[in-house]
mmCIF file of C-alpha atoms in Angstrom:
data_model
loop_
_atom_site.group_PDB
_atom_site.id
_atom_site.type_symbol
_atom_site.label_atom_id
_atom_site.label_comp_id
_atom_site.label_asym_id
_atom_site.label_seq_id
_atom_site.Cartn_x
_atom_site.Cartn_y
_atom_site.Cartn_z
ATOM 1 C CA UNK A 1 81.164 34.624 145.007
ATOM 2 C CA UNK A 2 78.231 32.612 146.151
ATOM 3 C CA UNK A 3 76.920 32.460 149.734
ATOM 4 C CA UNK A 4 78.858 29.260 150.687
ATOM 5 C CA UNK A 5 82.154 30.816 149.634
ATOM 6 C CA UNK A 6 81.354 33.984 151.555
ATOM 7 C CA UNK A 7 80.644 31.845 154.681
ATOM 8 C CA UNK A 8 84.140 30.404 154.277
ATOM 9 C CA UNK A 9 85.772 33.814 154.475
ATOM 10 C CA UNK A 10 83.415 35.316 157.068
ATOM 11 C CA UNK A 11 86.081 36.032 159.601
ATOM 12 C CA UNK A 12 88.379 37.592 156.989
ATOM 13 C CA UNK A 13 85.447 39.831 155.985
ATOM 14 C CA UNK A 14 85.048 40.801 159.666
ATOM 15 C CA UNK A 15 88.796 41.700 159.822
ATOM 16 C CA UNK A 16 88.461 43.722 156.563
ATOM 17 C CA UNK A 17 85.407 45.544 158.009
ATOM 18 C CA UNK A 18 87.370 46.500 161.186
ATOM 19 C CA UNK A 19 90.383 47.711 159.206
ATOM 20 C CA UNK A 20 88.179 49.623 156.770
ATOM 21 C CA UNK A 21 86.188 51.475 159.450
ATOM 22 C CA UNK A 22 89.401 52.241 161.403
ATOM 23 C CA UNK A 23 91.191 53.602 158.326
ATOM 24 C CA UNK A 24 88.298 55.701 157.002
ATOM 25 C CA UNK A 25 89.174 54.699 153.399
ATOM 26 C CA UNK A 26 86.666 55.787 150.692
ATOM 27 C CA UNK A 27 84.203 56.974 153.248
ATOM 28 C CA UNK A 28 84.662 54.296 155.877
ATOM 29 C CA UNK A 29 83.313 56.235 158.873
ATOM 30 C CA UNK A 30 82.926 54.645 162.251
ATOM 31 C CA UNK A 31 79.840 52.579 162.283
ATOM 32 C CA UNK A 32 78.393 49.531 163.939
ATOM 33 C CA UNK A 33 80.880 47.021 165.295
ATOM 34 C CA UNK A 34 82.226 43.868 163.704
ATOM 35 C CA UNK A 35 79.476 41.635 165.007
ATOM 36 C CA UNK A 36 76.736 43.996 163.715
ATOM 37 C CA UNK A 37 78.436 43.944 160.299
ATOM 38 C CA UNK A 38 78.703 40.165 160.373
ATOM 39 C CA UNK A 39 74.975 39.862 161.353
ATOM 40 C CA UNK A 40 74.047 42.183 158.501
ATOM 41 C CA UNK A 41 76.127 40.220 156.092
ATOM 42 C CA UNK A 42 74.460 36.983 157.280
ATOM 43 C CA UNK A 43 71.076 38.509 156.525
ATOM 44 C CA UNK A 44 72.137 39.733 153.109
ATOM 45 C CA UNK A 45 73.584 36.471 151.989
ATOM 46 C CA UNK A 46 70.149 34.858 152.465
ATOM 47 C CA UNK A 47 68.519 37.312 150.039
ATOM 48 C CA UNK A 48 67.744 35.949 146.587
ATOM 49 C CA UNK A 49 70.355 36.918 144.093
ATOM 50 C CA UNK A 50 72.996 37.889 146.671
ATOM 51 C CA UNK A 51 76.415 38.464 145.044
ATOM 52 C CA UNK A 52 79.867 39.499 146.143
ATOM 53 C CA UNK A 53 83.073 40.422 144.316
ATOM 54 C CA UNK A 54 86.355 40.451 146.051
ATOM 55 C CA UNK A 55 89.835 41.808 145.386
ATOM 56 C CA UNK A 56 92.869 39.865 146.458
ATOM 57 C CA UNK A 57 96.600 40.129 146.243
ATOM 58 C CA UNK A 58 98.371 38.159 148.963
ATOM 59 C CA UNK A 59 95.161 38.247 150.924
ATOM 60 C CA UNK A 60 91.683 39.783 150.944
ATOM 61 C CA UNK A 61 92.019 43.451 149.893
ATOM 62 C CA UNK A 62 88.425 44.419 149.353
ATOM 63 C CA UNK A 63 84.927 43.410 148.532
ATOM 64 C CA UNK A 64 81.564 44.760 147.353
ATOM 65 C CA UNK A 65 78.279 42.922 147.835
ATOM 66 C CA UNK A 66 74.599 43.306 147.279
ATOM 67 C CA UNK A 67 71.423 41.897 145.914
ATOM 68 C CA UNK A 68 68.598 42.614 143.461
ATOM 69 C CA UNK A 69 65.871 44.853 144.940
ATOM 70 C CA UNK A 70 62.473 43.108 145.049
ATOM 71 C CA UNK A 71 59.772 44.632 142.864
ATOM 72 C CA UNK A 72 57.606 45.320 145.964
ATOM 73 C CA UNK A 73 59.690 48.402 146.795
ATOM 74 C CA UNK A 74 60.401 47.286 150.368
ATOM 75 C CA UNK A 75 64.057 48.263 150.007
ATOM 76 C CA UNK A 76 62.990 51.929 149.743
ATOM 77 C CA UNK A 77 60.955 51.736 153.015
ATOM 78 C CA UNK A 78 61.698 54.896 155.035
ATOM 79 C CA UNK A 79 62.306 57.128 151.970
ATOM 80 C CA UNK A 80 61.586 60.682 152.996
ATOM 81 C CA UNK A 81 58.829 61.919 150.721
ATOM 82 C CA UNK A 82 57.585 60.410 147.534
ATOM 83 C CA UNK A 83 59.924 58.069 145.740
ATOM 84 C CA UNK A 84 60.543 59.430 142.211
ATOM 85 C CA UNK A 85 58.217 57.685 139.770
ATOM 86 C CA UNK A 86 61.084 56.678 137.469
ATOM 87 C CA UNK A 87 62.735 54.838 140.306
ATOM 88 C CA UNK A 88 59.386 53.320 141.317
ATOM 89 C CA UNK A 89 58.901 51.982 137.782
ATOM 90 C CA UNK A 90 62.411 50.537 137.531
ATOM 91 C CA UNK A 91 62.021 48.915 140.961
ATOM 92 C CA UNK A 92 58.640 47.279 139.997
ATOM 93 C CA UNK A 93 60.354 45.944 136.830
ATOM 94 C CA UNK A 94 63.009 44.239 138.935
ATOM 95 C CA UNK A 95 65.741 46.435 137.459
ATOM 96 C CA UNK A 96 67.441 47.746 140.698
ATOM 97 C CA UNK A 97 70.524 46.160 142.203
ATOM 98 C CA UNK A 98 71.416 47.380 145.706
ATOM 99 C CA UNK A 99 74.993 47.522 146.829
ATOM 100 C CA UNK A 100 74.936 46.849 150.580
ATOM 101 C CA UNK A 101 78.532 47.533 151.309
ATOM 102 C CA UNK A 102 81.981 48.169 149.771
ATOM 103 C CA UNK A 103 85.067 47.627 151.904
ATOM 104 C CA UNK A 104 88.640 48.172 150.770
ATOM 105 C CA UNK A 105 91.925 48.062 152.695
ATOM 106 C CA UNK A 106 93.879 51.299 152.198
ATOM 107 C CA UNK A 107 96.447 51.077 149.395
ATOM 108 C CA UNK A 108 98.739 54.099 148.860
ATOM 109 C CA UNK A 109 99.285 53.465 145.098
ATOM 110 C CA UNK A 110 95.757 52.835 144.151
ATOM 111 C CA UNK A 111 93.010 55.164 145.314
ATOM 112 C CA UNK A 112 90.009 53.808 143.362
ATOM 113 C CA UNK A 113 89.581 50.079 144.055
ATOM 114 C CA UNK A 114 86.184 50.622 145.760
ATOM 115 C CA UNK A 115 84.810 52.087 142.502
ATOM 116 C CA UNK A 116 86.140 49.202 140.441
ATOM 117 C CA UNK A 117 84.564 46.685 142.831
ATOM 118 C CA UNK A 118 81.207 48.424 142.602
ATOM 119 C CA UNK A 119 81.447 48.621 138.849
ATOM 120 C CA UNK A 120 82.343 44.947 138.523
ATOM 121 C CA UNK A 121 79.447 43.946 140.832
ATOM 122 C CA UNK A 122 76.917 45.969 138.819
ATOM 123 C CA UNK A 123 78.349 44.794 135.493
ATOM 124 C CA UNK A 124 77.822 41.157 136.506
ATOM 125 C CA UNK A 125 74.094 41.788 136.864
ATOM 126 C CA UNK A 126 71.468 42.924 134.386
ATOM 127 C CA UNK A 127 70.251 45.802 136.478
ATOM 128 C CA UNK A 128 69.030 49.062 134.995
ATOM 129 C CA UNK A 129 69.825 51.019 138.125
ATOM 130 C CA UNK A 130 72.395 50.619 140.860
ATOM 131 C CA UNK A 131 71.355 51.816 144.329
ATOM 132 C CA UNK A 132 73.052 52.309 147.699
ATOM 133 C CA UNK A 133 72.464 53.932 151.059
ATOM 134 C CA UNK A 134 75.182 55.929 152.687
ATOM 135 C CA UNK A 135 75.245 57.474 156.159
ATOM 136 C CA UNK A 136 74.435 61.178 155.528
ATOM 137 C CA UNK A 137 77.295 62.147 157.855
ATOM 138 C CA UNK A 138 79.802 60.241 155.679
ATOM 139 C CA UNK A 139 80.745 63.195 153.463
ATOM 140 C CA UNK A 140 83.912 61.555 151.911
ATOM 141 C CA UNK A 141 81.883 58.524 150.718
ATOM 142 C CA UNK A 142 79.039 60.690 149.384
ATOM 143 C CA UNK A 143 81.498 62.975 147.521
ATOM 144 C CA UNK A 144 83.366 59.965 146.093
ATOM 145 C CA UNK A 145 80.175 58.314 144.829
ATOM 146 C CA UNK A 146 78.816 61.551 143.379
ATOM 147 C CA UNK A 147 82.099 62.121 141.562
ATOM 148 C CA UNK A 148 81.586 58.709 139.833
ATOM 149 C CA UNK A 149 78.112 59.480 138.532
ATOM 150 C CA UNK A 150 75.970 58.328 141.525
ATOM 151 C CA UNK A 151 72.979 60.664 141.987
ATOM 152 C CA UNK A 152 71.536 61.636 145.314
ATOM 153 C CA UNK A 153 67.763 61.135 145.291
ATOM 154 C CA UNK A 154 66.805 61.707 148.877
ATOM 155 C CA UNK A 155 66.869 60.686 152.475
ATOM 156 C CA UNK A 156 66.040 57.319 153.906
ATOM 157 C CA UNK A 157 65.314 56.587 157.633
ATOM 158 C CA UNK A 158 65.287 52.907 158.428
ATOM 159 C CA UNK A 159 63.141 52.044 161.444
ATOM 160 C CA UNK A 160 65.784 49.576 162.659
ATOM 161 C CA UNK A 161 68.768 51.980 162.397
ATOM 162 C CA UNK A 162 69.501 55.255 164.209
ATOM 163 C CA UNK A 163 71.271 56.605 161.159
ATOM 164 C CA UNK A 164 69.748 58.715 158.441
ATOM 165 C CA UNK A 165 71.004 57.643 154.989
ATOM 166 C CA UNK A 166 71.248 59.339 151.628
ATOM 167 C CA UNK A 167 69.846 57.175 148.824
ATOM 168 C CA UNK A 168 72.110 57.241 145.724
ATOM 169 C CA UNK A 169 71.437 55.642 142.356
ATOM 170 C CA UNK A 170 73.619 54.950 139.380
ATOM 171 C CA UNK A 171 71.844 54.751 136.012
ATOM 172 C CA UNK A 172 73.182 51.799 133.984
ATOM 173 C CA UNK A 173 72.879 51.789 130.199
ATOM 174 C CA UNK A 174 71.773 54.387 127.718
ATOM 175 C CA UNK A 175 67.994 53.885 128.140
ATOM 176 C CA UNK A 176 68.075 54.501 131.911
ATOM 177 C CA UNK A 177 70.461 57.418 131.564
ATOM 178 C CA UNK A 178 68.176 59.064 129.079
ATOM 179 C CA UNK A 179 65.083 58.520 131.253
ATOM 180 C CA UNK A 180 66.815 59.933 134.263
ATOM 181 C CA UNK A 181 68.677 62.692 132.471
ATOM 182 C CA UNK A 182 67.082 65.515 134.376
ATOM 183 C CA UNK A 183 68.195 64.245 137.751
ATOM 184 C CA UNK A 184 70.423 66.649 139.593
ATOM 185 C CA UNK A 185 72.312 66.261 142.863
ATOM 186 C CA UNK A 186 70.590 66.949 146.114
ATOM 187 C CA UNK A 187 67.317 66.344 147.822
ATOM 188 C CA UNK A 188 64.077 67.747 146.637
ATOM 189 C CA UNK A 189 64.978 66.888 143.054
ATOM 190 C CA UNK A 190 61.937 66.187 140.837
ATOM 191 C CA UNK A 191 62.327 63.254 138.500
ATOM 192 C CA UNK A 192 60.744 63.221 135.040
ATOM 193 C CA UNK A 193 57.972 60.702 134.415
#
């Protein structure tokens, strides 16, 4: 979806956010309110390369959205310690796509739509590495992402947010996976390179 289509469904996205955070599906833990979410979304859609995928049945069931990370590394601002050199290199080359948010209405028969939305969003871009930030207190989301191959690379403290986040990355493609092969879960991990 492009930014204009997203603007058209802005209120539906706000409703989805409220339902998601109330239900706690796939790590939806209580967070900022609806208006804070909509303000963040408005900022994200102005970023170059913004993209969103949605899931619908008889209405909006879920979405995932994000943008390419600029090569200047600003997205990693607040990373606790030194950013692993492998990630630094991939960032400088323009190969990182950040997933800002994934929201899904609970569905009793299908427990993995959030993963499919993320995978579709990343597949639609030529990124080498997917990246996301997750509230470090949101253990269900962290566990769910880790179970799908996302690797925890450290903490991030954004100056504008009271929350401390865990930075997770997902190597995309054989070359990246080989380069990042030694990456283990948890903070303090040393990356090769």
